[in-house]
Amino acid sequence: MRRRLAISLVTLGLVAACGGGATPTPAPTEPATPAPTDLFVESPEPTVAPSVEPTTAPVTGKRHKVKRGETMWAIAQKYGVTLKALKAANPKVDPNAMRVGTVLVIPAD
């Protein structure tokens, strides 16, 4: 009997130390304004960008697949075009870091 009383007192002490149980959530005093991250906020209508014509015409010409040991300068010499024209026709290709298998556009010069 004493043991049960001791356990009951310890349990009540722990509950009292923890705040005595759940506390009710206070009611909001003002209406909540939606935050920008809330899901129920309407997003603005998307705008469609006007179509823009490309500033440069696509380069037409032969194609060359880079082989091991080739340089952009050697490829330009092989096809009889200037290195500047070959670089302009392939603006996304770094001449110093060309990889084997890269396809180059050879401009009609």
PDB file of C-alpha atoms in Angstrom:
ATOM      1  CA  MET A   1       0.000   0.000   0.000  1.00  0.00           C
ATOM      2  CA  ARG A   2       2.814   2.383   0.837  1.00  0.00           C
ATOM      3  CA  ARG A   3       4.496   1.467  -2.427  1.00  0.00           C
ATOM      4  CA  ARG A   4       1.407   2.350  -4.479  1.00  0.00           C
ATOM      5  CA  LEU A   5       1.083   5.639  -2.644  1.00  0.00           C
ATOM      6  CA  ALA A   6       4.716   6.478  -3.362  1.00  0.00           C
ATOM      7  CA  ILE A   7       4.330   5.649  -7.061  1.00  0.00           C
ATOM      8  CA  SER A   8       1.166   7.744  -7.269  1.00  0.00           C
ATOM      9  CA  LEU A   9       2.883  10.724  -5.619  1.00  0.00           C
ATOM     10  CA  VAL A  10       5.891  10.473  -7.936  1.00  0.00           C
ATOM     11  CA  THR A  11       3.595  10.290 -10.974  1.00  0.00           C
ATOM     12  CA  LEU A  12       1.584  13.297  -9.834  1.00  0.00           C
ATOM     13  CA  GLY A  13       4.807  15.196  -9.185  1.00  0.00           C
ATOM     14  CA  LEU A  14       6.075  14.482 -12.688  1.00  0.00           C
ATOM     15  CA  VAL A  15       2.792  15.532 -14.271  1.00  0.00           C
ATOM     16  CA  ALA A  16       2.787  18.732 -12.218  1.00  0.00           C
ATOM     17  CA  ALA A  17       6.426  19.441 -13.158  1.00  0.00           C
ATOM     18  CA  CYS A  18       5.661  19.025 -16.842  1.00  0.00           C
ATOM     19  CA  GLY A  19       2.883  21.560 -16.735  1.00  0.00           C
ATOM     20  CA  GLY A  20       0.047  19.369 -15.628  1.00  0.00           C
ATOM     21  CA  GLY A  21      -1.000  18.105 -19.045  1.00  0.00           C
ATOM     22  CA  ALA A  22      -2.150  19.725 -22.241  1.00  0.00           C
ATOM     23  CA  THR A  23      -3.025  23.396 -22.223  1.00  0.00           C
ATOM     24  CA  PRO A  24      -5.752  24.677 -24.512  1.00  0.00           C
ATOM     25  CA  THR A  25      -4.667  26.692 -27.558  1.00  0.00           C
ATOM     26  CA  PRO A  26      -5.784  30.313 -27.237  1.00  0.00           C
ATOM     27  CA  ALA A  27      -8.259  31.535 -29.849  1.00  0.00           C
ATOM     28  CA  PRO A  28      -6.821  34.043 -32.337  1.00  0.00           C
ATOM     29  CA  THR A  29      -7.783  37.617 -31.639  1.00  0.00           C
ATOM     30  CA  GLU A  30      -7.344  38.929 -35.193  1.00  0.00           C
ATOM     31  CA  PRO A  31      -8.107  37.223 -38.488  1.00  0.00           C
ATOM     32  CA  ALA A  32      -4.950  35.618 -39.839  1.00  0.00           C
ATOM     33  CA  THR A  33      -3.446  37.153 -42.951  1.00  0.00           C
ATOM     34  CA  PRO A  34      -2.080  34.613 -45.401  1.00  0.00           C
ATOM     35  CA  ALA A  35       1.677  34.384 -45.683  1.00  0.00           C
ATOM     36  CA  PRO A  36       3.226  34.291 -49.163  1.00  0.00           C
ATOM     37  CA  THR A  37       4.075  30.632 -48.673  1.00  0.00           C
ATOM     38  CA  ASP A  38       0.511  29.568 -47.810  1.00  0.00           C
ATOM     39  CA  LEU A  39      -1.063  27.224 -50.317  1.00  0.00           C
ATOM     40  CA  PHE A  40      -4.387  29.026 -50.487  1.00  0.00           C
ATOM     41  CA  VAL A  41      -2.875  32.283 -51.763  1.00  0.00           C
ATOM     42  CA  GLU A  42      -3.590  32.805 -55.454  1.00  0.00           C
ATOM     43  CA  SER A  43      -0.546  33.299 -57.613  1.00  0.00           C
ATOM     44  CA  PRO A  44      -0.546  35.994 -60.282  1.00  0.00           C
ATOM     45  CA  GLU A  45      -1.356  35.056 -63.849  1.00  0.00           C
ATOM     46  CA  PRO A  46       1.757  33.988 -65.737  1.00  0.00           C
ATOM     47  CA  THR A  47       2.867  36.324 -68.459  1.00  0.00           C
ATOM     48  CA  VAL A  48       3.871  34.993 -71.834  1.00  0.00           C
ATOM     49  CA  ALA A  49       7.072  36.433 -73.189  1.00  0.00           C
ATOM     50  CA  PRO A  50       6.863  37.612 -76.775  1.00  0.00           C
ATOM     51  CA  SER A  51       8.626  35.357 -79.214  1.00  0.00           C
ATOM     52  CA  VAL A  52      12.095  36.595 -80.003  1.00  0.00           C
ATOM     53  CA  GLU A  53      13.827  35.904 -83.264  1.00  0.00           C
ATOM     54  CA  PRO A  54      17.351  34.530 -82.889  1.00  0.00           C
ATOM     55  CA  THR A  55      19.951  37.213 -83.449  1.00  0.00           C
ATOM     56  CA  THR A  56      22.178  34.958 -85.528  1.00  0.00           C
ATOM     57  CA  ALA A  57      21.175  32.683 -88.317  1.00  0.00           C
ATOM     58  CA  PRO A  58      21.905  29.015 -87.732  1.00  0.00           C
ATOM     59  CA  VAL A  59      25.198  27.996 -89.236  1.00  0.00           C
ATOM     60  CA  THR A  60      24.928  25.487 -92.018  1.00  0.00           C
ATOM     61  CA  GLY A  61      27.751  23.490 -93.400  1.00  0.00           C
ATOM     62  CA  LYS A  62      29.627  20.274 -92.965  1.00  0.00           C
ATOM     63  CA  ARG A  63      29.981  18.468 -89.667  1.00  0.00           C
ATOM     64  CA  HIS A  64      33.176  17.048 -88.215  1.00  0.00           C
ATOM     65  CA  LYS A  65      33.436  14.601 -85.318  1.00  0.00           C
ATOM     66  CA  VAL A  66      36.539  15.314 -83.214  1.00  0.00           C
ATOM     67  CA  LYS A  67      39.023  12.461 -83.059  1.00  0.00           C
ATOM     68  CA  ARG A  68      41.756  11.827 -80.513  1.00  0.00           C
ATOM     69  CA  GLY A  69      44.665  14.287 -80.823  1.00  0.00           C
ATOM     70  CA  GLU A  70      42.849  16.793 -83.064  1.00  0.00           C
ATOM     71  CA  THR A  71      42.892  20.494 -82.304  1.00  0.00           C
ATOM     72  CA  MET A  72      40.497  23.148 -83.466  1.00  0.00           C
ATOM     73  CA  TRP A  73      43.318  24.826 -85.362  1.00  0.00           C
ATOM     74  CA  ALA A  74      44.162  21.591 -87.235  1.00  0.00           C
ATOM     75  CA  ILE A  75      40.487  21.029 -88.087  1.00  0.00           C
ATOM     76  CA  ALA A  76      40.218  24.601 -89.408  1.00  0.00           C
ATOM     77  CA  GLN A  77      43.313  24.007 -91.576  1.00  0.00           C
ATOM     78  CA  LYS A  78      41.895  20.686 -92.841  1.00  0.00           C
ATOM     79  CA  TYR A  79      38.686  22.330 -94.089  1.00  0.00           C
ATOM     80  CA  GLY A  80      40.311  25.564 -95.274  1.00  0.00           C
ATOM     81  CA  VAL A  81      38.486  27.909 -92.884  1.00  0.00           C
ATOM     82  CA  THR A  82      39.872  30.392 -90.407  1.00  0.00           C
ATOM     83  CA  LEU A  83      40.112  29.488 -86.751  1.00  0.00           C
ATOM     84  CA  LYS A  84      38.009  32.556 -85.942  1.00  0.00           C
ATOM     85  CA  ALA A  85      35.203  31.373 -88.261  1.00  0.00           C
ATOM     86  CA  LEU A  86      35.320  27.853 -86.780  1.00  0.00           C
ATOM     87  CA  LYS A  87      35.115  29.249 -83.248  1.00  0.00           C
ATOM     88  CA  ALA A  88      32.203  31.512 -84.247  1.00  0.00           C
ATOM     89  CA  ALA A  89      30.327  28.567 -85.744  1.00  0.00           C
ATOM     90  CA  ASN A  90      30.816  26.565 -82.505  1.00  0.00           C
ATOM     91  CA  PRO A  91      30.458  29.097 -79.653  1.00  0.00           C
ATOM     92  CA  LYS A  92      29.715  26.461 -77.002  1.00  0.00           C
ATOM     93  CA  VAL A  93      32.885  24.478 -77.699  1.00  0.00           C
ATOM     94  CA  ASP A  94      35.992  25.428 -75.734  1.00  0.00           C
ATOM     95  CA  PRO A  95      38.964  24.952 -78.092  1.00  0.00           C
ATOM     96  CA  ASN A  96      41.257  24.177 -75.144  1.00  0.00           C
ATOM     97  CA  ALA A  97      38.972  21.479 -73.720  1.00  0.00           C
ATOM     98  CA  MET A  98      37.489  19.729 -76.775  1.00  0.00           C
ATOM     99  CA  ARG A  99      36.442  16.159 -76.128  1.00  0.00           C
ATOM    100  CA  VAL A 100      36.704  13.213 -78.453  1.00  0.00           C
ATOM    101  CA  GLY A 101      33.330  12.758 -80.171  1.00  0.00           C
ATOM    102  CA  THR A 102      32.350  16.442 -80.103  1.00  0.00           C
ATOM    103  CA  VAL A 103      30.622  17.355 -83.360  1.00  0.00           C
ATOM    104  CA  LEU A 104      31.784  20.643 -84.838  1.00  0.00           C
ATOM    105  CA  VAL A 105      29.993  22.659 -87.512  1.00  0.00           C
ATOM    106  CA  ILE A 106      32.346  23.595 -90.328  1.00  0.00           C
ATOM    107  CA  PRO A 107      31.195  26.925 -91.763  1.00  0.00           C
ATOM    108  CA  ALA A 108      31.118  27.550 -95.488  1.00  0.00           C
ATOM    109  CA  ASP A 109      33.930  30.084 -95.757  1.00  0.00           C
TER     110      ASP A 109
END
